[in-house]
Amino acid sequence: MKDVLLIAVYAFLGAAAAGLLGALALRLLRHRSVTASLAVVAAVAVSAMLAGTLAVAWEMFLSSHDLKVVTLVIAMAAAVSLATALVLGRRVVTSSHQLALATRSFGEGGSFAAPEGPATAELAALSRELAATSARLSASRERERALETSRRELVAWISHDLRTPLAGLRAMAEALEDGMAKDPERYFRQIRTEVERLNAMVGDLFELSRIHAGALALNPARMSVHDLVGDALAGADPLAREHGVRLVGDRVEPVPVEVDGKEMTRVLANLLVNAIRHTPADGTVAVAAEARAESVVLSVTDGCGGIPDDDLTRVFDTGWRGTEARTPPGGAGLGLAIVRGIVEAHAGSAAVHNVHGGCRFELTLPAAPS
């Protein structure tokens, strides 16, 4: 028993010495290639075995012939271990280099393509994560480009829409100042009308900027959809009478929702005004609401004749006004963008699709908790 204990002690001391030297080598090579680290690990394993064997052989006075045999066997094992470590290290370095090149192209604005060929499980997992990140960044860049295009269009359209009423206001003010106006009262009324249009446009721009900045503060309260729709229909009734359009709201279920009443009233008002202006006289604008699985769907159906399929995906874009026939007088193309922004702020969604003789705008809102 004593001999076994001594052998274990001497073997441990020899292996520990090799391990300490290996740890020092790994520390010195920590910034070098993984190939060097793997070679050191293989060398430490073989050196620890050799050091322990030599220590035991020296203590036990093993014959020189037997010691040579043991040393030769360990040397062969060392050669095979080092060769295996170098091959493995080379594979890892090659895979890492290919991954670095693919990542470099990804960082320069391109898309990430995982390098071909076998890779370790960790590198393969890293490639998958980089590919997923690349897809998300590509989608983000596409959204950013679309938003930038929309902003440029909006600036151009707003500049044009502001220039016309401002020029008119300037002309009327000069006519009044020079005493050239034959009917000053009419000029005053026209000036007030133009100022109200400008004020509405500025209000829409301010509301849209709050939505885009995420600064839209909501004060949700539990209310019935029936009451929400009733208030919106009452507010839009004078405009509908002026255009000879019938408003219908007999398919509204009294389901509860938890929304900001002021903001949602603005949403419905925008949709109703848009629908009334694009529905011909003697046409009908219908409002409906129904409960679905964990949601409430509000819809406004008009008689505009439909929207071209190519424009359906752009209806809610900032500044979109479609064809000239669908462009309201003095409109800046902000109403439907505000509709989508407010609905999405309520964790809902807005959509539009064509129906017979017109189109239907649908707002999906979460149902109020019971």
XYZ file of C-alpha atoms in Angstrom:
370
model
C 0.000 0.000 0.000
C 2.894 2.302 0.829
C 4.486 1.672 -2.572
C 1.249 2.494 -4.368
C 0.946 5.740 -2.439
C 4.517 6.717 -3.302
C 3.931 5.965 -6.977
C 0.810 8.122 -6.936
C 2.667 10.989 -5.240
C 5.608 10.910 -7.646
C 3.306 10.625 -10.668
C 1.247 13.556 -9.422
C 4.309 15.722 -8.796
C 5.677 15.033 -12.267
C 2.314 15.685 -13.933
C 1.766 18.839 -11.838
C 5.113 20.247 -12.942
C 4.170 19.676 -16.589
C 0.736 21.192 -15.958
C 2.206 24.354 -14.414
C 4.537 24.799 -17.372
C 1.592 24.265 -19.728
C -0.529 26.838 -17.869
C 2.320 29.349 -18.160
C 2.639 28.604 -21.887
C -1.137 29.053 -22.401
C -1.011 32.399 -20.617
C 1.847 33.579 -22.827
C 0.030 32.371 -25.959
C -3.474 33.596 -24.988
C -3.489 36.160 -27.801
C -2.153 33.776 -30.436
C -3.931 31.338 -32.725
C -6.085 28.582 -31.300
C -3.772 26.137 -33.074
C -0.942 27.026 -30.693
C -3.224 26.609 -27.688
C -4.390 23.174 -28.856
C -0.769 22.133 -29.451
C 0.130 23.238 -25.918
C -2.795 21.274 -24.468
C -1.718 18.125 -26.333
C 1.912 18.663 -25.287
C 0.885 19.152 -21.644
C -1.096 15.899 -21.645
C 1.819 13.903 -23.072
C 4.436 15.729 -20.971
C 2.438 15.095 -17.806
C 2.329 11.394 -18.631
C 6.053 11.359 -19.471
C 7.039 13.316 -16.341
C 4.989 11.056 -14.104
C 6.404 7.962 -15.740
C 10.009 9.179 -15.421
C 9.487 10.126 -11.789
C 8.085 6.714 -10.970
C 10.800 4.949 -12.998
C 13.528 6.913 -11.221
C 12.054 6.098 -7.814
C 11.612 2.440 -8.665
C 15.023 2.151 -10.385
C 13.455 0.799 -13.567
C 15.971 -0.770 -15.973
C 17.293 1.479 -18.730
C 15.877 -0.827 -21.406
C 12.394 -0.700 -19.959
C 12.712 3.061 -19.496
C 13.634 3.472 -23.173
C 10.667 1.378 -24.226
C 8.260 3.429 -22.104
C 9.785 6.669 -23.330
C 9.522 5.567 -26.959
C 5.844 4.637 -26.539
C 5.087 7.970 -24.932
C 7.006 9.798 -27.673
C 4.895 8.087 -30.354
C 1.772 9.039 -28.451
C 3.066 12.616 -28.227
C 3.663 12.785 -31.972
C 0.170 11.516 -32.774
C -1.414 13.861 -30.201
C 0.447 16.901 -31.507
C -0.439 16.053 -35.126
C -4.116 15.646 -34.187
C -4.087 18.937 -32.266
C -2.480 20.763 -35.193
C -4.990 19.356 -37.685
C -7.907 20.275 -35.426
C -6.466 23.715 -34.768
C -5.974 24.290 -38.474
C -9.613 23.397 -39.171
C -10.851 25.733 -36.459
C -8.607 28.569 -37.686
C -9.744 28.086 -41.292
C -13.424 28.094 -40.286
C -12.874 31.165 -38.108
C -11.111 32.972 -40.960
C -13.947 32.216 -43.376
C -16.480 33.365 -40.795
C -14.489 36.584 -40.271
C -14.512 37.300 -44.034
C -18.254 36.670 -44.235
C -18.817 38.916 -41.215
C -16.693 41.665 -42.789
C -18.924 41.806 -45.872
C -21.926 41.771 -43.560
C -20.546 44.762 -41.636
C -19.923 46.712 -44.844
C -23.645 46.812 -45.600
C -24.066 43.525 -47.413
C -25.963 40.446 -46.352
C -24.363 37.665 -44.360
C -23.831 34.316 -46.070
C -22.598 31.475 -43.884
C -19.303 30.012 -45.153
C -19.541 26.657 -46.850
C -17.960 23.525 -45.481
C -18.111 21.775 -42.106
C -17.722 23.815 -38.944
C -17.772 23.172 -35.236
C -21.081 23.332 -33.420
C -20.169 26.666 -31.815
C -19.136 28.288 -35.100
C -22.241 26.901 -36.818
C -24.423 28.379 -34.071
C -22.605 31.713 -34.436
C -23.191 31.622 -38.198
C -26.915 31.059 -37.666
C -27.122 33.970 -35.247
C -25.239 36.231 -37.661
C -27.534 35.183 -40.513
C -30.602 35.988 -38.403
C -29.104 39.344 -37.400
C -28.303 40.071 -41.051
C -31.907 39.386 -42.032
C -33.191 41.700 -39.305
C -30.769 44.453 -40.292
C -31.692 44.086 -43.965
C -35.357 44.468 -43.086
C -34.500 47.460 -40.909
C -32.492 49.072 -43.708
C -35.374 48.491 -46.109
C -37.820 50.112 -43.685
C -35.408 53.017 -43.211
C -35.093 53.535 -46.960
C -38.870 53.412 -47.371
C -39.324 55.857 -44.497
C -36.713 58.207 -45.928
C -38.401 58.094 -49.332
C -41.737 58.764 -47.684
C -40.285 61.697 -45.761
C -38.813 63.232 -48.900
C -42.143 62.885 -50.674
C -43.923 64.371 -47.677
C -41.600 67.398 -47.589
C -42.138 67.955 -51.308
C -45.919 67.624 -51.040
C -46.178 69.752 -47.907
C -44.048 72.453 -49.504
C -46.361 72.489 -52.527
C -49.532 72.417 -50.430
C -48.317 75.249 -48.204
C -47.173 77.414 -51.078
C -50.631 77.599 -52.680
C -52.642 78.848 -49.670
C -49.811 81.158 -48.588
C -49.739 82.731 -52.038
C -53.508 83.174 -51.889
C -53.338 84.723 -48.416
C -50.642 87.116 -49.571
C -52.667 88.171 -52.615
C -55.823 88.755 -50.566
C -53.920 90.653 -47.883
C -52.365 92.929 -50.543
C -55.766 93.506 -52.155
C -57.264 94.474 -48.799
C -54.286 96.675 -47.977
C -54.505 98.510 -51.310
C -58.278 98.870 -51.078
C -58.755 96.863 -54.258
C -61.090 94.283 -52.725
C -64.666 94.847 -53.893
C -66.088 92.534 -51.225
C -63.841 92.660 -48.123
C -66.142 90.398 -46.116
C -65.715 87.611 -48.666
C -61.955 88.067 -48.514
C -62.029 87.829 -44.724
C -64.052 84.620 -44.880
C -61.658 83.152 -47.452
C -58.647 84.131 -45.364
C -60.164 82.414 -42.336
C -60.861 79.283 -44.384
C -57.274 79.148 -45.637
C -55.903 79.720 -42.132
C -58.025 76.854 -40.819
C -56.686 74.587 -43.572
C -53.131 75.537 -42.703
C -53.822 75.025 -39.016
C -55.218 71.552 -39.731
C -52.151 70.639 -41.770
C -49.799 71.817 -39.022
C -51.841 69.888 -36.449
C -51.566 66.726 -38.531
C -47.808 67.198 -38.877
C -47.452 67.670 -35.129
C -49.546 64.580 -34.397
C -47.548 62.509 -36.874
C -44.244 63.693 -35.413
C -45.398 62.608 -31.946
C -46.361 59.197 -33.298
C -43.023 58.690 -35.077
C -41.111 59.860 -31.996
C -43.037 57.461 -29.756
C -44.250 60.420 -27.677
C -47.972 59.794 -28.149
C -49.322 59.680 -24.594
C -52.461 57.541 -24.324
C -55.053 57.621 -21.562
C -56.983 54.397 -22.120
C -60.375 53.889 -20.534
C -62.986 51.169 -20.825
C -65.842 52.149 -23.153
C -68.353 50.629 -25.511
C -67.625 50.510 -29.225
C -71.252 51.488 -29.781
C -70.705 54.816 -27.985
C -67.377 55.399 -29.785
C -68.914 54.862 -33.218
C -72.021 56.890 -32.333
C -69.925 59.945 -31.439
C -67.895 59.620 -34.656
C -71.023 59.313 -36.810
C -72.570 62.352 -35.152
C -69.424 64.399 -35.837
C -69.272 63.353 -39.510
C -72.992 63.762 -40.227
C -72.827 67.455 -41.367
C -70.083 66.657 -43.899
C -72.043 63.629 -45.137
C -75.168 65.762 -45.636
C -73.131 68.344 -47.518
C -71.841 65.671 -49.912
C -75.178 63.848 -50.148
C -73.741 60.649 -48.613
C -75.664 58.335 -46.298
C -74.014 57.210 -43.072
C -74.987 53.751 -41.819
C -73.990 52.290 -38.467
C -76.554 49.608 -37.702
C -74.044 46.722 -37.545
C -72.169 47.856 -34.471
C -72.019 45.370 -31.604
C -71.881 46.910 -28.105
C -68.579 45.242 -27.213
C -66.185 46.888 -24.734
C -62.717 48.153 -25.630
C -60.023 49.849 -23.595
C -58.774 52.783 -25.687
C -58.018 56.466 -25.535
C -61.394 57.904 -26.496
C -60.007 61.173 -27.881
C -57.421 59.506 -30.119
C -59.746 56.772 -31.361
C -62.417 59.383 -32.139
C -59.812 61.110 -34.293
C -59.065 57.798 -36.023
C -62.705 57.185 -36.884
C -63.167 60.826 -37.910
C -60.238 60.584 -40.334
C -61.612 57.390 -41.845
C -65.132 58.778 -42.133
C -64.005 62.081 -43.682
C -61.823 60.167 -46.128
C -64.690 57.816 -47.013
C -67.263 60.618 -47.415
C -65.013 62.678 -49.695
C -64.384 59.731 -51.999
C -67.939 58.401 -52.118
C -70.177 59.880 -54.843
C -73.444 61.592 -54.013
C -76.279 59.212 -53.049
C -73.599 56.734 -51.997
C -73.309 55.006 -48.611
C -70.587 54.884 -45.998
C -71.122 52.004 -43.579
C -69.499 51.579 -40.171
C -69.500 48.179 -38.484
C -67.958 46.626 -35.383
C -67.814 43.021 -34.272
C -66.075 40.935 -31.668
C -63.650 38.259 -32.812
C -61.243 35.971 -30.992
C -59.705 38.233 -28.307
C -60.110 41.299 -30.537
C -62.600 43.854 -31.804
C -62.736 44.774 -35.497
C -63.982 48.212 -36.560
C -64.586 48.740 -40.261
C -65.488 51.674 -42.509
C -66.744 50.788 -46.008
C -67.069 53.437 -48.695
C -68.125 53.634 -52.344
C -64.926 55.069 -53.814
C -64.780 52.494 -56.605
C -61.739 50.725 -55.183
C -58.021 51.340 -54.881
C -55.536 50.055 -57.487
C -53.855 46.871 -56.308
C -50.407 48.461 -56.609
C -51.445 51.182 -54.152
C -53.079 48.985 -51.515
C -49.781 48.419 -49.721
C -49.028 52.169 -49.647
C -52.347 53.491 -48.422
C -51.122 54.049 -44.853
C -47.714 55.446 -45.858
C -46.885 58.986 -44.808
C -47.708 61.394 -47.623
C -49.550 58.852 -49.799
C -52.454 60.381 -51.700
C -52.868 57.953 -54.552
C -54.439 59.060 -57.775
C -55.738 62.565 -58.296
C -59.299 61.287 -57.956
C -58.589 60.147 -54.391
C -56.768 63.325 -53.354
C -58.957 65.489 -51.107
C -58.771 69.245 -51.577
C -55.817 70.584 -49.605
C -54.985 67.149 -48.251
C -51.405 66.361 -47.335
C -51.704 62.583 -47.204
C -51.301 62.408 -43.425
C -54.732 61.250 -42.254
C -54.317 57.532 -42.895
C -50.728 57.544 -41.596
C -52.073 59.037 -38.360
C -54.785 56.374 -38.296
C -52.225 53.574 -38.467
C -49.926 55.223 -35.913
C -52.677 55.678 -33.320
C -54.066 52.158 -33.841
C -50.608 50.585 -33.538
C -50.026 52.635 -30.376
C -53.059 50.757 -28.995
C -51.363 47.426 -29.886
C -53.729 47.040 -32.842
C -53.406 46.972 -36.621
C -54.932 48.746 -39.625
C -55.646 47.195 -43.014
C -57.545 47.954 -46.208
C -58.912 45.813 -49.018
C -61.223 46.333 -51.941
C -64.877 45.286 -51.875
C -67.602 45.543 -54.454
C -67.901 49.187 -55.467
C -65.401 50.531 -52.955
C -62.958 49.611 -50.225
C -63.099 48.665 -46.555
C -60.748 49.951 -43.881
C -60.474 47.579 -40.917
C -59.069 48.397 -37.489
C -58.262 45.464 -35.222
C -58.014 46.329 -31.521
C -57.409 44.101 -28.504
C -60.602 43.238 -26.667
C -61.016 44.776 -23.225
C -60.250 42.339 -20.377
C -63.381 40.927 -18.827
